[in-house]
Coordinates of C-alpha atoms and ligand atoms in Angstrom, one line a residue:
X1 CA -22.3 11.1 -53.4
X2 CA -24.6 12.8 -50.9
X3 CA -27.9 11.0 -50.3
X4 CA -28.9 13.2 -47.4
X5 CA -29.9 15.9 -49.8
X6 CA -32.5 13.7 -51.4
X7 CA -33.7 12.4 -48.1
X8 CA -34.2 15.7 -46.3
X9 CA -35.5 17.9 -49.1
X10 CA -37.5 15.6 -51.3
X11 CA -38.6 12.6 -49.4
X12 CA -38.7 13.2 -45.6
X13 CA -42.0 13.5 -43.8
X14 CA -40.2 14.8 -40.7
X15 CA -42.4 17.8 -39.5
X16 CA -39.2 19.7 -38.5
X17 CA -38.2 19.9 -42.2
X18 CA -41.6 20.7 -43.7
X19 CA -42.9 24.2 -44.0
X20 CA -43.3 26.6 -41.1
X21 CA -47.1 26.7 -41.1
X22 CA -47.2 22.9 -40.9
X23 CA -45.1 22.8 -37.7
X24 CA -47.0 25.7 -36.1
X25 CA -50.5 24.6 -36.9
X26 CA -50.3 20.9 -36.4
X27 CA -53.6 19.4 -37.3
X28 CA -54.5 15.8 -36.1
X29 CA -54.2 14.8 -39.7
X30 CA -50.5 15.6 -39.6
X31 CA -49.7 13.8 -36.3
X32 CA -48.9 10.2 -36.8
X33 CA -50.0 9.4 -33.3
X34 CA -53.6 10.5 -34.1
X35 CA -53.8 8.4 -37.2
X36 CA -55.7 5.2 -37.8
X37 CA -53.9 2.0 -38.2
X38 CA -54.7 2.0 -42.0
X39 CA -53.2 5.5 -42.4
X40 CA -50.2 4.4 -40.4
X41 CA -49.7 1.5 -42.7
X42 CA -50.1 3.6 -45.8
X43 CA -47.7 6.2 -44.4
X44 CA -45.1 3.4 -43.6
X45 CA -45.5 2.1 -47.1
X46 CA -45.0 5.6 -48.5
X47 CA -41.8 6.1 -46.4
X48 CA -40.5 2.8 -47.5
X49 CA -41.2 3.6 -51.2
X50 CA -39.5 7.0 -50.8
X51 CA -36.5 5.4 -49.2
X52 CA -36.2 2.9 -52.1
X53 CA -36.6 5.6 -54.7
X54 CA -33.8 7.6 -52.9
X55 CA -31.5 4.6 -52.9
X56 CA -32.2 3.9 -56.6
X57 CA -31.6 7.6 -57.5
X58 CA -28.5 7.6 -55.4
X59 CA -27.2 4.4 -57.1
X60 CA -27.9 5.9 -60.6
X61 CA -26.1 9.1 -59.7
X62 CA -23.3 7.0 -58.2
X63 CA -23.0 4.9 -61.3
X64 CA -22.9 8.0 -63.5
X65 CA -20.2 9.7 -61.3
X66 CA -18.2 6.5 -61.5
X67 CA -18.6 5.9 -65.2
X68 CA -15.2 5.4 -66.9
X69 CA -14.4 4.3 -70.4
X70 CA -13.0 1.0 -71.4
X71 CA -9.3 1.6 -72.3
X72 CA -8.7 -2.1 -73.2
X73 CA -5.4 -2.3 -75.1
X74 CA -5.6 -2.0 -78.8
X75 CA -3.5 -3.9 -81.3
X76 CA -1.2 -1.1 -82.7
X77 CA 0.9 -1.2 -85.8
X78 CA 3.3 1.5 -87.1
X79 CA 1.8 3.6 -89.9
X80 CA 4.0 6.7 -90.2
X81 CA 7.5 7.7 -89.2
X82 CA 8.9 11.2 -89.2
X83 CA 12.6 10.9 -88.8
X84 CA 16.0 11.7 -90.4
X85 CA 16.9 13.9 -93.3
X86 CA 13.5 13.6 -94.9
X87 CA 11.7 14.8 -91.7
X88 CA 10.4 18.0 -93.2
X89 CA 9.3 16.4 -96.5
X90 CA 6.2 15.2 -94.8
X91 CA 5.1 18.7 -93.7
X92 CA 3.7 21.8 -95.4
X93 CA 5.1 25.1 -94.2
X94 CA 2.4 27.4 -93.1
X95 CA 3.4 30.9 -94.3
X96 CA 0.2 32.9 -94.0
X97 CA -0.4 35.6 -91.4
X98 CA -0.4 34.2 -87.9
X99 CA -4.0 33.4 -87.1
X100 CA -3.3 34.1 -83.4
X101 CA -2.1 37.7 -84.1
X102 CA 1.5 37.2 -83.0
X103 CA 4.6 39.4 -83.7
X104 CA 5.9 36.6 -85.9
X105 CA 6.5 36.0 -89.6
X106 CA 6.1 32.3 -90.5
X107 CA 8.4 31.7 -93.4
X108 CA 8.1 29.2 -96.3
X109 CA 10.4 26.2 -96.8
X110 CA 12.9 28.0 -99.0
X111 CA 13.3 30.9 -96.6
X112 CA 13.5 28.5 -93.7
X113 CA 16.4 26.6 -95.3
X114 CA 18.1 29.9 -96.3
X115 CA 18.1 31.1 -92.7
X116 CA 18.6 27.6 -91.3
X117 CA 15.4 27.9 -89.3
X118 CA 14.6 24.2 -90.2
X119 CA 17.4 21.7 -90.4
X120 CA 17.2 17.9 -90.5
X121 CA 20.0 15.5 -90.0
X122 CA 20.2 11.7 -89.5
X123 CA 19.8 12.2 -85.8
X124 CA 17.3 15.0 -85.4
X125 CA 15.2 17.8 -86.9
X126 CA 15.5 21.3 -85.6
X127 CA 12.9 24.2 -85.9
X128 CA 14.1 27.6 -84.6
X129 CA 13.2 31.2 -84.3
X130 CA 15.5 33.6 -86.1
X131 CA 18.2 34.5 -83.5
X132 CA 20.3 36.8 -85.6
X133 CA 18.3 39.6 -87.2
X134 CA 19.0 42.7 -85.0
X135 CA 15.8 44.7 -85.5
X136 CA 12.9 42.6 -86.7
X137 CA 10.5 45.5 -87.0
X138 CA 7.6 43.7 -88.7
X139 CA 7.9 40.6 -86.5
X140 CA 10.6 38.0 -86.1
X141 CA 10.9 35.0 -88.5
X142 CA 9.8 31.6 -87.2
X143 CA 8.3 28.4 -88.6
X144 CA 5.0 26.5 -88.4
X145 CA 4.9 23.1 -90.1
X146 CA 1.8 20.9 -90.6
X147 CA 1.9 17.3 -91.5
X148 CA 0.4 16.4 -94.9
X149 CA -1.1 13.2 -93.4
X150 CA -4.1 13.6 -91.2
X151 CA -5.4 11.2 -88.5
X152 CA -8.7 10.4 -86.9
X153 CA -7.2 8.1 -84.3
X154 CA -3.8 6.9 -83.3
X155 CA -1.0 6.5 -80.8
X156 CA 1.5 9.3 -81.4
X157 CA 5.0 9.0 -80.0
X158 CA 6.9 12.3 -79.9
X159 CA 10.6 11.9 -79.1
X160 CA 11.8 15.4 -78.1
X161 CA 15.4 16.4 -77.4
X162 CA 14.8 20.2 -76.8
X163 CA 11.7 22.3 -76.1
X164 CA 11.8 26.1 -77.0
X165 CA 11.5 28.7 -74.3
X166 CA 12.3 32.4 -73.7
X167 CA 10.5 35.7 -73.2
X168 CA 7.9 36.3 -75.9
X169 CA 7.8 32.7 -77.2
X170 CA 4.6 30.6 -77.5
X171 CA 5.7 27.2 -78.7
X172 CA 3.3 24.3 -79.4
X173 CA 3.3 20.7 -80.7
X174 CA -0.3 20.0 -81.4
X175 CA -2.9 18.4 -83.6
X176 CA -5.7 20.1 -85.4
X177 CA -7.6 20.4 -88.7
X178 CA -6.9 24.1 -89.3
X179 CA -9.4 24.1 -92.1
X180 CA -12.3 22.9 -89.9
X181 CA -11.7 24.5 -86.6
X182 CA -13.2 24.1 -84.0
X183 CA -15.5 21.5 -85.6
X184 CA -12.8 18.9 -85.9
X185 CA -11.1 19.8 -82.6
X186 CA -7.6 20.6 -81.4
X187 CA -5.3 18.6 -79.2
X188 CA -2.4 20.6 -77.7
X189 CA 0.2 18.0 -76.7
X190 CA 2.9 20.5 -75.7
X191 CA 2.2 24.1 -75.1
X192 CA 3.9 26.8 -73.0
X193 CA 4.8 30.4 -73.1
X194 CA 7.8 32.7 -72.2
X195 CA 10.2 31.1 -69.7
X196 CA 8.4 27.7 -70.0
X197 CA 9.1 26.8 -66.3
X198 CA 5.6 26.2 -65.1
X199 CA 4.9 22.8 -66.6
X200 CA 3.6 21.7 -69.9
X201 CA -0.1 22.2 -70.6
X202 CA -2.0 19.6 -72.5
X203 CA -5.4 20.9 -73.7
X204 CA -8.4 20.0 -75.8
X205 CA -10.4 22.6 -77.7
X206 CA -13.8 21.6 -79.3
X207 CA -17.3 22.8 -80.2
X208 CA -19.9 22.5 -77.4
X209 CA -20.8 19.2 -75.8
X210 CA -17.4 18.1 -74.7
X211 CA -17.0 18.1 -70.9
X212 CA -14.5 16.7 -68.4
X213 CA -16.5 17.0 -65.2
X214 CA -16.3 13.2 -65.0
X215 CA -14.2 10.5 -63.4
X216 CA -10.6 10.8 -64.7
X217 CA -7.3 9.1 -64.0
X218 CA -4.4 11.5 -64.3
X219 CA -1.3 12.7 -62.5
X220 CA -1.5 16.3 -63.8
X221 CA -3.6 19.2 -62.6
X222 CA -6.9 19.8 -64.5
X223 CA -7.7 23.4 -65.1
X224 CA -11.1 23.8 -66.9
X225 CA -13.7 21.2 -67.5
X226 CA -15.4 22.5 -70.6
X227 CA -13.5 22.0 -73.8
X228 CA -16.0 24.2 -75.7
X229 CA -14.2 27.0 -77.6
X230 CA -16.9 29.5 -76.6
X231 CA -16.3 29.1 -72.8
X232 CA -13.5 30.7 -70.7
X233 CA -12.3 32.7 -73.7
X234 CA -11.4 29.6 -75.6
X235 CA -9.0 28.4 -72.9
X236 CA -10.1 24.8 -73.6
X237 CA -9.9 22.0 -71.0
X238 CA -6.3 21.7 -69.9
X239 CA -4.1 19.6 -67.7
X240 CA -0.8 21.0 -66.4
X241 CA 2.2 18.8 -65.7
X242 CA 5.0 19.2 -63.2
X243 CA 7.6 21.9 -64.0
X244 CA 10.0 19.2 -65.3
X245 CA 7.6 18.3 -68.1
X246 CA 8.7 21.3 -70.2
X247 CA 11.5 23.8 -70.9
X248 CA 15.0 24.1 -69.4
X249 CA 14.2 21.4 -66.8
X250 CA 13.1 18.9 -69.4
X251 CA 15.9 19.8 -71.8
X252 CA 18.5 19.4 -69.1
X253 CA 17.5 15.7 -68.9
X254 CA 18.0 15.2 -72.6
X255 CA 14.3 15.7 -73.2
X256 CA 12.0 12.7 -73.3
X257 CA 9.1 11.1 -75.0
X258 CA 5.5 12.3 -75.0
X259 CA 2.9 9.7 -76.0
X260 CA -0.6 10.7 -77.1
X261 CA -3.4 8.2 -77.5
X262 CA -6.4 9.4 -79.4
X263 CA -9.2 6.8 -79.6
X264 CA -13.0 6.6 -79.2
X265 CA -12.6 5.8 -75.5
X266 CA -10.7 9.0 -74.8
X267 CA -7.6 11.0 -75.2
X268 CA -4.6 10.3 -72.9
X269 CA -1.1 11.6 -72.7
X270 CA 2.0 10.4 -70.9
X271 CA 5.5 12.0 -70.5
X272 CA 8.6 10.0 -69.9
X273 CA 12.0 11.8 -69.2
X274 CA 14.9 10.5 -71.2
X275 CA 16.4 8.7 -68.2
X276 CA 13.1 6.9 -67.4
X277 CA 11.8 5.6 -70.7
X278 CA 9.8 2.4 -70.4
X279 CA 11.5 -0.5 -72.3
X280 CA 8.8 -0.7 -75.0
X281 CA 9.5 3.0 -75.8
X282 CA 13.3 2.9 -75.5
X283 CA 13.5 -0.1 -77.9
X284 CA 13.4 0.8 -81.7
X285 CA 11.5 -2.3 -82.7
X286 CA 8.9 -2.8 -80.0
X287 CA 5.3 -1.6 -80.3
X288 CA 4.5 0.8 -77.5
X289 CA 1.9 -0.5 -75.1
X290 CA 0.0 2.3 -73.2
X291 CA -1.6 -0.3 -70.8
X292 CA 1.9 -0.9 -69.3
X293 CA 2.7 2.7 -68.5
X294 CA 0.6 3.4 -65.4
X295 CA -1.6 6.5 -64.8
X296 CA -1.4 9.1 -67.6
X297 CA -0.3 12.7 -67.1
X298 CA -3.6 13.8 -68.8
X299 CA -6.8 11.9 -69.3
X300 CA -9.8 13.2 -71.3
X301 CA -12.4 10.3 -71.1
X302 CA -15.2 10.0 -73.6
X303 CA -17.8 9.9 -70.8
X304 CA -19.3 13.3 -71.6
X305 CA -17.5 13.9 -74.9
X306 CA -18.0 11.9 -78.1
X307 CA -14.2 11.9 -79.0
X308 CA -14.8 10.4 -82.5
X309 CA -17.0 13.3 -83.6
X310 CA -15.2 16.1 -81.8
X311 CA -11.6 15.2 -82.8
X312 CA -10.8 14.0 -86.4
X313 CA -8.8 14.8 -89.5
X314 CA -5.9 16.0 -87.3
X315 CA -2.6 17.2 -88.7
X316 CA 0.5 17.2 -86.5
X317 CA 1.7 20.8 -86.1
X318 CA 4.9 22.2 -84.6
X319 CA 5.4 25.9 -84.3
X320 CA 6.9 28.7 -82.3
X321 CA 4.6 31.8 -82.2
X322 CA 5.8 35.0 -80.7
X323 CA 3.7 37.3 -78.5
X324 CA 0.1 37.0 -79.8
X325 CA -3.0 35.9 -78.0
X326 CA -1.2 33.9 -75.3
X327 CA 2.4 34.8 -74.7
X328 CA 1.8 38.6 -74.6
X329 CA -1.0 38.4 -72.0
X330 CA 0.1 40.4 -68.9
X331 CA -0.7 37.4 -66.7
X332 CA 2.0 35.4 -68.4
X333 CA 4.4 37.9 -70.0
X334 CA 4.6 40.3 -67.0
X335 CA 3.4 38.5 -63.9
X336 CA 4.3 34.9 -64.3
X337 CA 7.6 35.4 -66.2
X338 CA 8.7 39.0 -65.5
X339 CA 9.6 39.6 -69.1
X340 CA 10.9 43.2 -70.0
X341 CA 9.4 46.0 -72.1
X342 CA 6.4 45.1 -74.2
X343 CA 6.4 41.7 -75.9
X344 CA 6.7 43.1 -79.5
X345 CA 9.5 45.6 -78.5
X346 CA 11.4 42.8 -76.8
X347 CA 11.0 40.3 -79.7
X348 CA 12.0 42.9 -82.3
X349 CA 15.2 44.1 -80.6
X350 CA 16.7 41.1 -78.9
X351 CA 17.8 38.3 -81.3
X352 CA 20.1 36.9 -78.6
X353 CA 17.1 36.1 -76.5
X354 CA 16.0 33.4 -78.9
X355 CA 19.0 31.1 -78.7
X356 CA 17.0 28.6 -76.7
X357 CA 13.8 29.1 -78.8
X358 CA 14.1 25.9 -80.8
X359 CA 12.4 22.5 -81.1
X360 CA 14.7 19.5 -81.6
X361 CA 12.9 16.2 -82.4
X362 CA 14.4 12.8 -82.7
X363 CA 11.3 11.3 -84.3
X364 CA 7.6 11.2 -84.5
X365 CA 5.9 7.8 -84.9
X366 CA 2.3 7.2 -85.4
X367 CA 0.6 3.8 -84.7
X368 CA -2.9 2.9 -85.5
X369 CA -5.1 0.0 -84.3
X370 CA -5.4 -2.9 -86.7
Ligands
NAG401 C1 21.9 24.8 -89.1 O1 21.3 24.3 -87.9 C2 21.7 23.0 -87.5 C3 20.9 22.7 -86.3 O2 21.0 23.6 -85.3 C4 23.2 23.1 -87.2 O3 23.7 21.8 -86.8 C5 24.0 23.5 -88.5 O4 25.3 23.7 -88.2 C6 23.4 24.8 -89.0 N1 24.0 25.1 -90.3 C7 24.5 26.3 -90.6 C8 25.1 26.4 -91.9 O5 24.6 27.2 -89.7
NAG402 C1 -16.2 29.0 -81.3 O1 -16.6 28.2 -82.5 C2 -17.7 28.8 -83.2 C3 -18.1 27.8 -84.2 O2 -18.5 26.6 -83.7 C4 -17.4 30.1 -83.7 O3 -18.5 30.7 -84.3 C5 -16.9 31.0 -82.6 O4 -16.4 32.2 -83.1 C6 -15.8 30.4 -81.8 N1 -15.4 31.2 -80.6 C7 -14.2 31.5 -80.3 C8 -14.0 32.3 -79.1 O5 -13.2 31.2 -81.0
NAG403 C1 -8.9 17.3 -93.6 O1 -7.9 18.3 -93.5 C2 -7.4 18.8 -94.7 C3 -6.2 19.7 -94.4 O2 -5.3 19.1 -93.6 C4 -8.4 19.4 -95.5 O3 -7.9 19.9 -96.7 C5 -9.6 18.5 -95.7 O4 -10.6 19.2 -96.3 C6 -10.1 17.9 -94.4 N1 -11.0 16.9 -94.7 C7 -12.2 16.7 -94.1 C8 -13.1 15.6 -94.5 O5 -12.6 17.5 -93.2

């Protein structure tokens, strides 16, 4: 907080900071020494009043800058579990044209099973990109699943064994209402492109009136502060984690658990590598308690964003897009990841390059406040 700005430009009567003409053409009226006692008293009172106003404004600005929501622990109970052989039964397969213009064909559930692109066992569920078709000239097969259940709030625990990566890929595990976008918002819990070695990006997308230029408590690196879809080419307001929060580095450690808390006070996300799970997450029968986890990786407080009206009716979506609006951008495809040829040429001709392009989930669990 910089009070000097208010003092010098708005409230000071110091001749040196008033206009040029005043300091050159100093009339007796403007010289305190030539003033009557009455004028001096009035002037002193005015200076005092100005100082008080400055302190009050400073305090108000200070309180605003320091405002932070009340993340008092909520009483959570388990409402949904996505796990085991029935994992995919709770999802619809999105098989329309990719809305993000990728070089990808999203297949329906029958085709996904025929090609073994989705496979659920007692221990995990796998979603993969087709890694066998030699020349996928109209786009490579992949999957996008959307939970039938929708949520306005919740504590979402995503237990992840393997994250997809590789040139041309654009994987995401996210929440949105695809039928009312961007009105009902979008929360990208995991998102990456290509080699996936630059850290996971957690991002909110919204309509206007959702800003993060406020006090936040997070360990990740914030990238944009406006979540409004019409700013920064719909980049959203993101937070990037350490390189070990995604990709080969995360997988090498057996994956880990991402927790997302969506509540009126704000949206927060944590990541715990497999070898460092808090006891309440590692245990099957305990209710996870975010207040015991320390500073979040990403924090989107409600201070300048009415979370309840910007984010609602959210489905859980897992997909692996190819090329399209993000992965094929030269800044990622060529510069950040040095991928060969053009994105569609590479994706069409190199099935072997997609062997690591799969999600493997142990479970998703959703808790809501009672
Ligand atoms: C299908 O994929 C799963 C998961 O990767 C794998 O365990 C299984 O062996 C595959 N099934 C066939 C028939 O290839
Ligand atoms: C942002 O959302 C508005 C609707 O609120 C829509 O008209 C506009 O096309 C969107 N812009 C982008 C870049 O998606
Ligand atoms: C909620 O989302 C579903 C799709 O998942 C959609 O059919 C429905 O219209 C949405 N409801 C509201 C109230 O926005």
